[in-house]
């Protein structure tokens, strides 16, 4: 089945630094990928839709200059959290649709802790 | 986006069937009903989806009301590994796109007792 690999699974960074999270579709091509953020005991919140070869579409309230998304190939989308602060600490999850006849496949998530 | 309503939590005993309800009274004709589940500290996992007819797969069954305003996810024999948060989500297929975004609600926390 469709597999989405997300890396790293966890990262700790200092306040003010930037962190890049990768999302790869391993056995299919994904023209569209989605990035979510999840705080403890809360549901997933869609941040943006990543489109291969074009600009990402951000959800209302999500700062595009802070959360940089690059989807340069059909198998890789990256999310860069720039100038990270403790309030950016969260669980970040990506997803893609490998087969329209089935559901979406999600990465295993990245736990970001900003200290 | 059309919204879904689910109970906050449900409990079941191991090896018993579980019926997880979902209301979606504002569903449109192009909305697919998707179900996902999420274990702690993991990304969500696809369970099942359907449009109008009931659906079965190796994980579960999906029963869709005739008016499509509600649906029920059925786990035929719950196991401890089925303990998770279950999300019922409507995915729009408007315009024929197969990549409509998923908007998650709060989901139902399923507890399975041994």
PDB file of N, CA, C and O in Angstrom, chain A residues 28-85:
ATOM      1  N   UNK A  28       4.686   5.986  -4.335  1.00  0.00           N
ATOM      2  CA  UNK A  28       3.742   6.628  -5.234  1.00  0.00           C
ATOM      3  C   UNK A  28       4.158   8.087  -5.378  1.00  0.00           C
ATOM      4  O   UNK A  28       4.943   8.604  -4.595  1.00  0.00           O
ATOM      5  N   UNK A  29       3.608   8.705  -6.387  1.00  0.00           N
ATOM      6  CA  UNK A  29       3.874  10.115  -6.599  1.00  0.00           C
ATOM      7  C   UNK A  29       2.736  10.943  -6.038  1.00  0.00           C
ATOM      8  O   UNK A  29       1.560  10.614  -6.233  1.00  0.00           O
ATOM      9  N   UNK A  30       3.080  11.984  -5.341  1.00  0.00           N
ATOM     10  CA  UNK A  30       2.079  12.815  -4.676  1.00  0.00           C
ATOM     11  C   UNK A  30       2.185  14.254  -5.161  1.00  0.00           C
ATOM     12  O   UNK A  30       3.110  14.963  -4.775  1.00  0.00           O
ATOM     13  N   UNK A  31       1.256  14.670  -5.993  1.00  0.00           N
ATOM     14  CA  UNK A  31       1.262  16.069  -6.429  1.00  0.00           C
ATOM     15  C   UNK A  31       0.765  16.979  -5.321  1.00  0.00           C
ATOM     16  O   UNK A  31       1.027  18.173  -5.321  1.00  0.00           O
ATOM     17  N   UNK A  32       0.038  16.405  -4.387  1.00  0.00           N
ATOM     18  CA  UNK A  32      -0.503  17.173  -3.269  1.00  0.00           C
ATOM     19  C   UNK A  32      -0.196  16.462  -1.962  1.00  0.00           C
ATOM     20  O   UNK A  32      -0.389  15.261  -1.842  1.00  0.00           O
ATOM     21  N   UNK A  33       0.303  17.218  -1.017  1.00  0.00           N
ATOM     22  CA  UNK A  33       0.524  16.712   0.341  1.00  0.00           C
ATOM     23  C   UNK A  33      -0.068  17.717   1.319  1.00  0.00           C
ATOM     24  O   UNK A  33      -0.261  18.884   0.975  1.00  0.00           O
ATOM     25  N   UNK A  34      -0.344  17.253   2.504  1.00  0.00           N
ATOM     26  CA  UNK A  34      -0.974  18.101   3.499  1.00  0.00           C
ATOM     27  C   UNK A  34      -0.142  18.102   4.780  1.00  0.00           C
ATOM     28  O   UNK A  34       0.415  17.076   5.172  1.00  0.00           O
ATOM     29  N   UNK A  35      -0.086  19.258   5.417  1.00  0.00           N
ATOM     30  CA  UNK A  35       0.636  19.377   6.679  1.00  0.00           C
ATOM     31  C   UNK A  35      -0.342  19.745   7.795  1.00  0.00           C
ATOM     32  O   UNK A  35      -1.153  20.662   7.649  1.00  0.00           O
ATOM     33  N   UNK A  36      -0.233  18.991   8.899  1.00  0.00           N
ATOM     34  CA  UNK A  36      -1.079  19.210  10.062  1.00  0.00           C
ATOM     35  C   UNK A  36      -0.212  19.486  11.291  1.00  0.00           C
ATOM     36  O   UNK A  36       0.948  19.092  11.357  1.00  0.00           O
ATOM     37  N   UNK A  37      -0.851  20.096  12.264  1.00  0.00           N
ATOM     38  CA  UNK A  37      -0.220  20.294  13.565  1.00  0.00           C
ATOM     39  C   UNK A  37      -1.206  19.805  14.620  1.00  0.00           C
ATOM     40  O   UNK A  37      -2.425  20.003  14.487  1.00  0.00           O
ATOM     41  N   UNK A  38      -0.666  19.178  15.645  1.00  0.00           N
ATOM     42  CA  UNK A  38      -1.530  18.642  16.696  1.00  0.00           C
ATOM     43  C   UNK A  38      -0.925  18.938  18.057  1.00  0.00           C
ATOM     44  O   UNK A  38       0.186  18.503  18.362  1.00  0.00           O
ATOM     45  N   UNK A  39      -1.679  19.647  18.895  1.00  0.00           N
ATOM     46  CA  UNK A  39      -1.265  19.909  20.266  1.00  0.00           C
ATOM     47  C   UNK A  39      -1.798  18.797  21.159  1.00  0.00           C
ATOM     48  O   UNK A  39      -2.753  18.098  20.798  1.00  0.00           O
ATOM     49  N   UNK A  40      -1.191  18.633  22.333  1.00  0.00           N
ATOM     50  CA  UNK A  40      -1.575  17.525  23.223  1.00  0.00           C
ATOM     51  C   UNK A  40      -3.074  17.494  23.497  1.00  0.00           C
ATOM     52  O   UNK A  40      -3.689  18.513  23.797  1.00  0.00           O
ATOM     53  N   UNK A  41      -3.639  16.316  23.361  1.00  0.00           N
ATOM     54  CA  UNK A  41      -5.052  16.050  23.624  1.00  0.00           C
ATOM     55  C   UNK A  41      -5.998  16.866  22.730  1.00  0.00           C
ATOM     56  O   UNK A  41      -7.171  17.040  23.066  1.00  0.00           O
ATOM     57  N   UNK A  42      -5.483  17.349  21.628  1.00  0.00           N
ATOM     58  CA  UNK A  42      -6.299  18.079  20.671  1.00  0.00           C
ATOM     59  C   UNK A  42      -6.335  17.324  19.350  1.00  0.00           C
ATOM     60  O   UNK A  42      -5.564  16.395  19.123  1.00  0.00           O
ATOM     61  N   UNK A  43      -7.216  17.761  18.481  1.00  0.00           N
ATOM     62  CA  UNK A  43      -7.319  17.127  17.175  1.00  0.00           C
ATOM     63  C   UNK A  43      -6.280  17.706  16.215  1.00  0.00           C
ATOM     64  O   UNK A  43      -5.589  18.665  16.538  1.00  0.00           O
ATOM     65  N   UNK A  44      -6.195  17.102  15.050  1.00  0.00           N
ATOM     66  CA  UNK A  44      -5.274  17.614  14.035  1.00  0.00           C
ATOM     67  C   UNK A  44      -5.835  18.882  13.430  1.00  0.00           C
ATOM     68  O   UNK A  44      -7.030  18.992  13.128  1.00  0.00           O
ATOM     69  N   UNK A  45      -4.945  19.852  13.218  1.00  0.00           N
ATOM     70  CA  UNK A  45      -5.336  21.090  12.587  1.00  0.00           C
ATOM     71  C   UNK A  45      -4.568  21.222  11.272  1.00  0.00           C
ATOM     72  O   UNK A  45      -3.340  21.187  11.264  1.00  0.00           O
ATOM     73  N   UNK A  46      -5.295  21.340  10.183  1.00  0.00           N
ATOM     74  CA  UNK A  46      -4.655  21.491   8.890  1.00  0.00           C
ATOM     75  C   UNK A  46      -3.944  22.828   8.809  1.00  0.00           C
ATOM     76  O   UNK A  46      -4.542  23.873   9.084  1.00  0.00           O
ATOM     77  N   UNK A  47      -2.666  22.785   8.443  1.00  0.00           N
ATOM     78  CA  UNK A  47      -1.898  24.019   8.315  1.00  0.00           C
ATOM     79  C   UNK A  47      -1.873  24.496   6.870  1.00  0.00           C
ATOM     80  O   UNK A  47      -2.069  25.680   6.591  1.00  0.00           O
ATOM     81  N   UNK A  48      -1.588  23.562   5.964  1.00  0.00           N
ATOM     82  CA  UNK A  48      -1.409  23.976   4.578  1.00  0.00           C
ATOM     83  C   UNK A  48      -1.487  22.778   3.653  1.00  0.00           C
ATOM     84  O   UNK A  48      -1.294  21.635   4.064  1.00  0.00           O
ATOM     85  N   UNK A  49      -1.761  23.093   2.400  1.00  0.00           N
ATOM     86  CA  UNK A  49      -1.753  22.104   1.336  1.00  0.00           C
ATOM     87  C   UNK A  49      -0.543  22.379   0.468  1.00  0.00           C
ATOM     88  O   UNK A  49      -0.368  23.503  -0.032  1.00  0.00           O
ATOM     89  N   UNK A  50       0.278  21.369   0.320  1.00  0.00           N
ATOM     90  CA  UNK A  50       1.517  21.490  -0.428  1.00  0.00           C
ATOM     91  C   UNK A  50       1.301  20.998  -1.856  1.00  0.00           C
ATOM     92  O   UNK A  50       0.849  19.875  -2.060  1.00  0.00           O
ATOM     93  N   UNK A  51       1.612  21.834  -2.821  1.00  0.00           N
ATOM     94  CA  UNK A  51       1.392  21.500  -4.223  1.00  0.00           C
ATOM     95  C   UNK A  51       2.721  21.408  -4.967  1.00  0.00           C
ATOM     96  O   UNK A  51       3.513  22.358  -4.924  1.00  0.00           O
ATOM     97  N   UNK A  52       2.963  20.297  -5.613  1.00  0.00           N
ATOM     98  CA  UNK A  52       4.219  20.099  -6.339  1.00  0.00           C
ATOM     99  C   UNK A  52       4.380  21.135  -7.432  1.00  0.00           C
ATOM    100  O   UNK A  52       3.478  21.331  -8.257  1.00  0.00           O
ATOM    101  N   UNK A  53       5.492  21.837  -7.388  1.00  0.00           N
ATOM    102  CA  UNK A  53       5.818  22.794  -8.425  1.00  0.00           C
ATOM    103  C   UNK A  53       5.135  24.136  -8.315  1.00  0.00           C
ATOM    104  O   UNK A  53       5.290  24.988  -9.184  1.00  0.00           O
ATOM    105  N   UNK A  54       4.383  24.338  -7.254  1.00  0.00           N
ATOM    106  CA  UNK A  54       3.732  25.638  -7.081  1.00  0.00           C
ATOM    107  C   UNK A  54       3.673  25.992  -5.606  1.00  0.00           C
ATOM    108  O   UNK A  54       4.094  25.214  -4.755  1.00  0.00           O
ATOM    109  N   UNK A  55       3.127  27.162  -5.338  1.00  0.00           N
ATOM    110  CA  UNK A  55       3.085  27.618  -3.950  1.00  0.00           C
ATOM    111  C   UNK A  55       2.079  26.822  -3.125  1.00  0.00           C
ATOM    112  O   UNK A  55       1.038  26.385  -3.630  1.00  0.00           O
ATOM    113  N   UNK A  56       2.395  26.705  -1.854  1.00  0.00           N
ATOM    114  CA  UNK A  56       1.480  26.023  -0.944  1.00  0.00           C
ATOM    115  C   UNK A  56       0.280  26.912  -0.647  1.00  0.00           C
ATOM    116  O   UNK A  56       0.355  28.143  -0.737  1.00  0.00           O
ATOM    117  N   UNK A  57      -0.795  26.274  -0.296  1.00  0.00           N
ATOM    118  CA  UNK A  57      -2.008  26.988   0.114  1.00  0.00           C
ATOM    119  C   UNK A  57      -2.141  26.867   1.619  1.00  0.00           C
ATOM    120  O   UNK A  57      -2.269  25.763   2.148  1.00  0.00           O
ATOM    121  N   UNK A  58      -2.096  27.999   2.308  1.00  0.00           N
ATOM    122  CA  UNK A  58      -2.129  28.001   3.764  1.00  0.00           C
ATOM    123  C   UNK A  58      -3.544  28.214   4.288  1.00  0.00           C
ATOM    124  O   UNK A  58      -4.323  28.969   3.716  1.00  0.00           O
ATOM    125  N   UNK A  59      -3.831  27.579   5.386  1.00  0.00           N
ATOM    126  CA  UNK A  59      -5.112  27.782   6.050  1.00  0.00           C
ATOM    127  C   UNK A  59      -5.097  29.131   6.775  1.00  0.00           C
ATOM    128  O   UNK A  59      -4.041  29.680   7.103  1.00  0.00           O
ATOM    129  N   UNK A  60      -6.281  29.621   7.006  1.00  0.00           N
ATOM    130  CA  UNK A  60      -6.403  30.920   7.662  1.00  0.00           C
ATOM    131  C   UNK A  60      -5.738  30.892   9.027  1.00  0.00           C
ATOM    132  O   UNK A  60      -5.923  29.955   9.805  1.00  0.00           O
ATOM    133  N   UNK A  61      -4.955  31.914   9.297  1.00  0.00           N
ATOM    134  CA  UNK A  61      -4.291  32.023  10.581  1.00  0.00           C
ATOM    135  C   UNK A  61      -2.915  31.391  10.646  1.00  0.00           C
ATOM    136  O   UNK A  61      -2.216  31.537  11.652  1.00  0.00           O
ATOM    137  N   UNK A  62      -2.506  30.696   9.602  1.00  0.00           N
ATOM    138  CA  UNK A  62      -1.185  30.073   9.577  1.00  0.00           C
ATOM    139  C   UNK A  62      -0.225  31.001   8.845  1.00  0.00           C
ATOM    140  O   UNK A  62      -0.472  31.388   7.709  1.00  0.00           O
ATOM    141  N   UNK A  63       0.864  31.350   9.507  1.00  0.00           N
ATOM    142  CA  UNK A  63       1.819  32.297   8.936  1.00  0.00           C
ATOM    143  C   UNK A  63       2.698  31.622   7.890  1.00  0.00           C
ATOM    144  O   UNK A  63       3.524  30.762   8.218  1.00  0.00           O
ATOM    145  N   UNK A  64       2.552  32.018   6.652  1.00  0.00           N
ATOM    146  CA  UNK A  64       3.317  31.389   5.588  1.00  0.00           C
ATOM    147  C   UNK A  64       4.801  31.698   5.659  1.00  0.00           C
ATOM    148  O   UNK A  64       5.631  30.916   5.177  1.00  0.00           O
ATOM    149  N   UNK A  65       5.167  32.828   6.256  1.00  0.00           N
ATOM    150  CA  UNK A  65       6.586  33.161   6.364  1.00  0.00           C
ATOM    151  C   UNK A  65       7.256  32.434   7.520  1.00  0.00           C
ATOM    152  O   UNK A  65       8.480  32.367   7.592  1.00  0.00           O
ATOM    153  N   UNK A  66       6.461  31.913   8.405  1.00  0.00           N
ATOM    154  CA  UNK A  66       7.015  31.173   9.530  1.00  0.00           C
ATOM    155  C   UNK A  66       7.080  29.674   9.218  1.00  0.00           C
ATOM    156  O   UNK A  66       8.014  28.990   9.615  1.00  0.00           O
ATOM    157  N   UNK A  67       6.101  29.201   8.537  1.00  0.00           N
ATOM    158  CA  UNK A  67       6.035  27.780   8.175  1.00  0.00           C
ATOM    159  C   UNK A  67       6.218  27.666   6.663  1.00  0.00           C
ATOM    160  O   UNK A  67       5.261  27.720   5.899  1.00  0.00           O
ATOM    161  N   UNK A  68       7.479  27.500   6.270  1.00  0.00           N
ATOM    162  CA  UNK A  68       7.815  27.456   4.850  1.00  0.00           C
ATOM    163  C   UNK A  68       7.632  26.048   4.317  1.00  0.00           C
ATOM    164  O   UNK A  68       8.158  25.088   4.861  1.00  0.00           O
ATOM    165  N   UNK A  69       6.902  25.950   3.228  1.00  0.00           N
ATOM    166  CA  UNK A  69       6.649  24.652   2.628  1.00  0.00           C
ATOM    167  C   UNK A  69       7.229  24.623   1.226  1.00  0.00           C
ATOM    168  O   UNK A  69       7.004  25.537   0.436  1.00  0.00           O
ATOM    169  N   UNK A  70       7.968  23.557   0.952  1.00  0.00           N
ATOM    170  CA  UNK A  70       8.550  23.364  -0.369  1.00  0.00           C
ATOM    171  C   UNK A  70       8.184  21.979  -0.872  1.00  0.00           C
ATOM    172  O   UNK A  70       8.368  20.996  -0.178  1.00  0.00           O
ATOM    173  N   UNK A  71       7.663  21.930  -2.085  1.00  0.00           N
ATOM    174  CA  UNK A  71       7.249  20.638  -2.661  1.00  0.00           C
ATOM    175  C   UNK A  71       7.898  20.542  -4.027  1.00  0.00           C
ATOM    176  O   UNK A  71       7.234  20.682  -5.052  1.00  0.00           O
ATOM    177  N   UNK A  72       9.206  20.335  -4.025  1.00  0.00           N
ATOM    178  CA  UNK A  72      10.004  20.441  -5.247  1.00  0.00           C
ATOM    179  C   UNK A  72       9.944  19.208  -6.132  1.00  0.00           C
ATOM    180  O   UNK A  72      10.305  19.263  -7.302  1.00  0.00           O
ATOM    181  N   UNK A  73       9.509  18.090  -5.597  1.00  0.00           N
ATOM    182  CA  UNK A  73       9.417  16.885  -6.414  1.00  0.00           C
ATOM    183  C   UNK A  73       8.117  16.157  -6.098  1.00  0.00           C
ATOM    184  O   UNK A  73       7.416  16.502  -5.149  1.00  0.00           O
ATOM    185  N   UNK A  74       7.824  15.154  -6.887  1.00  0.00           N
ATOM    186  CA  UNK A  74       6.567  14.425  -6.715  1.00  0.00           C
ATOM    187  C   UNK A  74       6.590  13.468  -5.528  1.00  0.00           C
ATOM    188  O   UNK A  74       5.584  12.829  -5.224  1.00  0.00           O
ATOM    189  N   UNK A  75       7.729  13.376  -4.865  1.00  0.00           N
ATOM    190  CA  UNK A  75       7.815  12.459  -3.731  1.00  0.00           C
ATOM    191  C   UNK A  75       8.296  13.124  -2.451  1.00  0.00           C
ATOM    192  O   UNK A  75       8.476  12.458  -1.436  1.00  0.00           O
ATOM    193  N   UNK A  76       8.510  14.429  -2.474  1.00  0.00           N
ATOM    194  CA  UNK A  76       9.062  15.081  -1.292  1.00  0.00           C
ATOM    195  C   UNK A  76       8.437  16.448  -1.057  1.00  0.00           C
ATOM    196  O   UNK A  76       8.411  17.310  -1.932  1.00  0.00           O
ATOM    197  N   UNK A  77       7.962  16.630   0.161  1.00  0.00           N
ATOM    198  CA  UNK A  77       7.515  17.939   0.620  1.00  0.00           C
ATOM    199  C   UNK A  77       8.224  18.214   1.938  1.00  0.00           C
ATOM    200  O   UNK A  77       8.416  17.297   2.749  1.00  0.00           O
ATOM    201  N   UNK A  78       8.642  19.454   2.122  1.00  0.00           N
ATOM    202  CA  UNK A  78       9.308  19.802   3.374  1.00  0.00           C
ATOM    203  C   UNK A  78       8.594  20.966   4.044  1.00  0.00           C
ATOM    204  O   UNK A  78       8.062  21.860   3.380  1.00  0.00           O
ATOM    205  N   UNK A  79       8.593  20.913   5.358  1.00  0.00           N
ATOM    206  CA  UNK A  79       8.045  21.992   6.189  1.00  0.00           C
ATOM    207  C   UNK A  79       9.181  22.522   7.039  1.00  0.00           C
ATOM    208  O   UNK A  79       9.815  21.752   7.781  1.00  0.00           O
ATOM    209  N   UNK A  80       9.471  23.810   6.914  1.00  0.00           N
ATOM    210  CA  UNK A  80      10.506  24.431   7.725  1.00  0.00           C
ATOM    211  C   UNK A  80       9.855  25.401   8.696  1.00  0.00           C
ATOM    212  O   UNK A  80       9.153  26.334   8.278  1.00  0.00           O
ATOM    213  N   UNK A  81      10.082  25.142   9.967  1.00  0.00           N
ATOM    214  CA  UNK A  81       9.604  26.049  11.001  1.00  0.00           C
ATOM    215  C   UNK A  81      10.731  27.042  11.253  1.00  0.00           C
ATOM    216  O   UNK A  81      11.807  26.667  11.753  1.00  0.00           O
ATOM    217  N   UNK A  82      10.530  28.276  10.876  1.00  0.00           N
ATOM    218  CA  UNK A  82      11.584  29.271  10.984  1.00  0.00           C
ATOM    219  C   UNK A  82      11.487  30.019  12.311  1.00  0.00           C
ATOM    220  O   UNK A  82      10.385  30.220  12.852  1.00  0.00           O
ATOM    221  N   UNK A  83      12.645  30.401  12.822  1.00  0.00           N
ATOM    222  CA  UNK A  83      12.717  31.139  14.085  1.00  0.00           C
ATOM    223  C   UNK A  83      11.746  30.530  15.107  1.00  0.00           C
ATOM    224  O   UNK A  83      10.817  31.190  15.593  1.00  0.00           O
ATOM    225  N   UNK A  84      11.991  29.284  15.390  1.00  0.00           N
ATOM    226  CA  UNK A  84      11.072  28.541  16.251  1.00  0.00           C
ATOM    227  C   UNK A  84      11.046  29.103  17.673  1.00  0.00           C
ATOM    228  O   UNK A  84      12.070  29.559  18.205  1.00  0.00           O
ATOM    229  N   UNK A  85       9.887  29.063  18.271  1.00  0.00           N
ATOM    230  CA  UNK A  85       9.699  29.486  19.657  1.00  0.00           C
ATOM    231  C   UNK A  85       8.991  28.375  20.414  1.00  0.00           C
ATOM    232  O   UNK A  85       8.380  27.483  19.802  1.00  0.00           O
TER     233      UNK A  85
END
